[in-house]
PDB file of C-alpha atoms in Angstrom:
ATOM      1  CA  UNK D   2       0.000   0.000   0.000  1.00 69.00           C
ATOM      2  CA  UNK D   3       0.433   3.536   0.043  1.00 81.00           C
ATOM      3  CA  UNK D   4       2.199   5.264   2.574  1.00 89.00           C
ATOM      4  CA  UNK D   5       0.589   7.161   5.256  1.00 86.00           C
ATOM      5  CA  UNK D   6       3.094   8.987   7.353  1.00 86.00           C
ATOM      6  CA  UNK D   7       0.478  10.648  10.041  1.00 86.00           C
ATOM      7  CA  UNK D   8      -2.186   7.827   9.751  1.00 86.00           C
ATOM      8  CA  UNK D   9      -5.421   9.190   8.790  1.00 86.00           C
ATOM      9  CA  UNK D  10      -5.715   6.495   5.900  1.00 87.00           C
ATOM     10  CA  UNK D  11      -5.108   8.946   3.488  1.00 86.00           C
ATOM     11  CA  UNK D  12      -1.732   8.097   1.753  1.00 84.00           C
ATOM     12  CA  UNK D  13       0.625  10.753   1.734  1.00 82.00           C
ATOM     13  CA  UNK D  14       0.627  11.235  -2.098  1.00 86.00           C
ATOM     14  CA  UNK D  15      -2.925  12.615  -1.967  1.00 84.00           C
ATOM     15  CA  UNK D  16      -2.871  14.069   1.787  1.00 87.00           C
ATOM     16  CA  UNK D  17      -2.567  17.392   2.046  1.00 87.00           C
ATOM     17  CA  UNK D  18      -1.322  17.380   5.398  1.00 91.00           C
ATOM     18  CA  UNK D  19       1.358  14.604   5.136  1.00 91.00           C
ATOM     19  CA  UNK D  20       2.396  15.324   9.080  1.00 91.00           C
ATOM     20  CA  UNK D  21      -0.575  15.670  10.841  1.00 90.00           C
ATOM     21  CA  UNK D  22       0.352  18.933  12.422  1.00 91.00           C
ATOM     22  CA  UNK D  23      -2.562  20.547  10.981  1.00 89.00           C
ATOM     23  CA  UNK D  24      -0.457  22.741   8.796  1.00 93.00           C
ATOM     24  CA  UNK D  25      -1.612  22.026   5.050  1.00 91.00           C
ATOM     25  CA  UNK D  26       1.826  21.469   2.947  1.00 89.00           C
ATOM     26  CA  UNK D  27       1.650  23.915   0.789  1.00 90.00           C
ATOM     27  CA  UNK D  28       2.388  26.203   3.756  1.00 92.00           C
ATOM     28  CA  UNK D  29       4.564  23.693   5.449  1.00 93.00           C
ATOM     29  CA  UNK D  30       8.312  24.267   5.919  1.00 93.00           C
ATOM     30  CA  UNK D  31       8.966  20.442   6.681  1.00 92.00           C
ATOM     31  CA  UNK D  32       5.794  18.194   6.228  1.00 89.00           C
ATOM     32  CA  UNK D  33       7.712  15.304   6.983  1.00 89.00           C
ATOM     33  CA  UNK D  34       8.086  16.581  10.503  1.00 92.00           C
ATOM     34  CA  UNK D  35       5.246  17.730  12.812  1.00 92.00           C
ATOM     35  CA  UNK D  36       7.113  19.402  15.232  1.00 93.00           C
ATOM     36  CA  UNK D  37       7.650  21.880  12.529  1.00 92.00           C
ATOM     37  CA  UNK D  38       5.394  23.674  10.734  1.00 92.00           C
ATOM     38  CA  UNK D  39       5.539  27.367  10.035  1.00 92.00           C
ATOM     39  CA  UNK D  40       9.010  29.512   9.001  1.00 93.00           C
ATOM     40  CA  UNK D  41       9.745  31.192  12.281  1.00 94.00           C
ATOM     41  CA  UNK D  42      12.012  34.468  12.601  1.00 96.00           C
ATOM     42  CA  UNK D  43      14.847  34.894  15.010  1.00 97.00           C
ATOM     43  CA  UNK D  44      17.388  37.543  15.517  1.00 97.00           C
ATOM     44  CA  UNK D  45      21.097  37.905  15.799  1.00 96.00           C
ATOM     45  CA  UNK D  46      21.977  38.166  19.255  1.00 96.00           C
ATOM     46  CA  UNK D  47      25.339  39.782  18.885  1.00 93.00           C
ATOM     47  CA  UNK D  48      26.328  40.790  22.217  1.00 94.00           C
ATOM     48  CA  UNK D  49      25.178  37.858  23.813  1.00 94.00           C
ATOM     49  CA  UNK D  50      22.428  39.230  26.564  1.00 95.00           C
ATOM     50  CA  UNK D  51      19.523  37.500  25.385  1.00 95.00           C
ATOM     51  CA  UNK D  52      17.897  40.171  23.186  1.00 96.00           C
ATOM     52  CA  UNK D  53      17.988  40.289  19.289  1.00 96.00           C
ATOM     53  CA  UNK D  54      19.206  42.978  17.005  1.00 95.00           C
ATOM     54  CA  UNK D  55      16.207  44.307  15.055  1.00 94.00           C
ATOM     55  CA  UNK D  56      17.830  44.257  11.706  1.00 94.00           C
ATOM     56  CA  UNK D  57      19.888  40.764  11.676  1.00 96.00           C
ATOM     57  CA  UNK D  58      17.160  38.645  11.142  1.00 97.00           C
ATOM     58  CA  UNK D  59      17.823  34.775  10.484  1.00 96.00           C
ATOM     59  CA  UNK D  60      14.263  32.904   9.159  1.00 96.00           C
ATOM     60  CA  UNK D  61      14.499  29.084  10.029  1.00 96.00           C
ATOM     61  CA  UNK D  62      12.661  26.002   9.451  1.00 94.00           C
ATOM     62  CA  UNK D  63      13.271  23.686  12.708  1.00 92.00           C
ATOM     63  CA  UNK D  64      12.273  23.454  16.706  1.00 90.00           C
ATOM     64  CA  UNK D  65      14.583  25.003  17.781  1.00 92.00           C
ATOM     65  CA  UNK D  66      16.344  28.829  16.762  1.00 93.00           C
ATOM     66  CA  UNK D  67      20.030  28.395  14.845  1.00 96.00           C
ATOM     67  CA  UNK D  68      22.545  29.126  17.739  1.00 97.00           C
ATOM     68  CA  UNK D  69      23.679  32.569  18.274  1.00 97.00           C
ATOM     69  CA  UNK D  70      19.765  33.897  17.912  1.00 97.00           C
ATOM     70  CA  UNK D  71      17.072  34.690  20.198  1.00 96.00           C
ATOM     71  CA  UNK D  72      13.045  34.723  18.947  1.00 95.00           C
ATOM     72  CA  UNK D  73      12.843  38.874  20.069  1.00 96.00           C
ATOM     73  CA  UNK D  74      14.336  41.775  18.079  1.00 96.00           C
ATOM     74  CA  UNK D  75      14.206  43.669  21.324  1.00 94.00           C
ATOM     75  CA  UNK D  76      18.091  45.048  21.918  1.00 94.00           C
ATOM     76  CA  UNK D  77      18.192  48.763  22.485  1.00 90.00           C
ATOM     77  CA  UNK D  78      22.184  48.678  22.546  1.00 88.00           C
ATOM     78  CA  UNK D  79      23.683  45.898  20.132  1.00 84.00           C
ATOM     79  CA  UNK D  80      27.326  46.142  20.785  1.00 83.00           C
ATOM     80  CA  UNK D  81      26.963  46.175  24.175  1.00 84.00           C
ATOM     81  CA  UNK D  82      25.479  43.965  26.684  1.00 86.00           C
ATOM     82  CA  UNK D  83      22.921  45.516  29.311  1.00 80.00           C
TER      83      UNK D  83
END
């Protein structure tokens, strides 16, 4: 038979959610994963205190953000840590 990755007995060539994560695949950044879904946004975090610099965005597909980012664009001082 077909294969049916999530298991709602509709095989994946015709599902239009292959992962189950309720994400249709067309808008699906991995939908061979449902732990990931969307494209998220992170930001640089270049002096290392935990909040991003505005304009050093990074966009990812995965659970967790690439190292060296945070998920806010909140730093009011980028080259210095406060």
């Amino acid at each position: 038979g077909q294969e049916d990755l999530d298991n709602n007995s509709t095989g994946d060539v015709c599902d239009g959610d292959v992962d189950g994560d309720g994400t249709p695949g067309t808008e699906d950044c991995d939908d061979l994963d449902a732990l990931v879904a969307l494209l998220q946004t992170a930001y640089e975090d270049v002096d290392e205190d935990g909040f991003g610099t505005p304009d050093l965005d990074v966009t990812y597909c995965d659970v967790a953000p690439p190292e060296g980012t945070v998920p806010n664009n909140t730093d009011n001082c980028p080259e210095v840590s406060n």
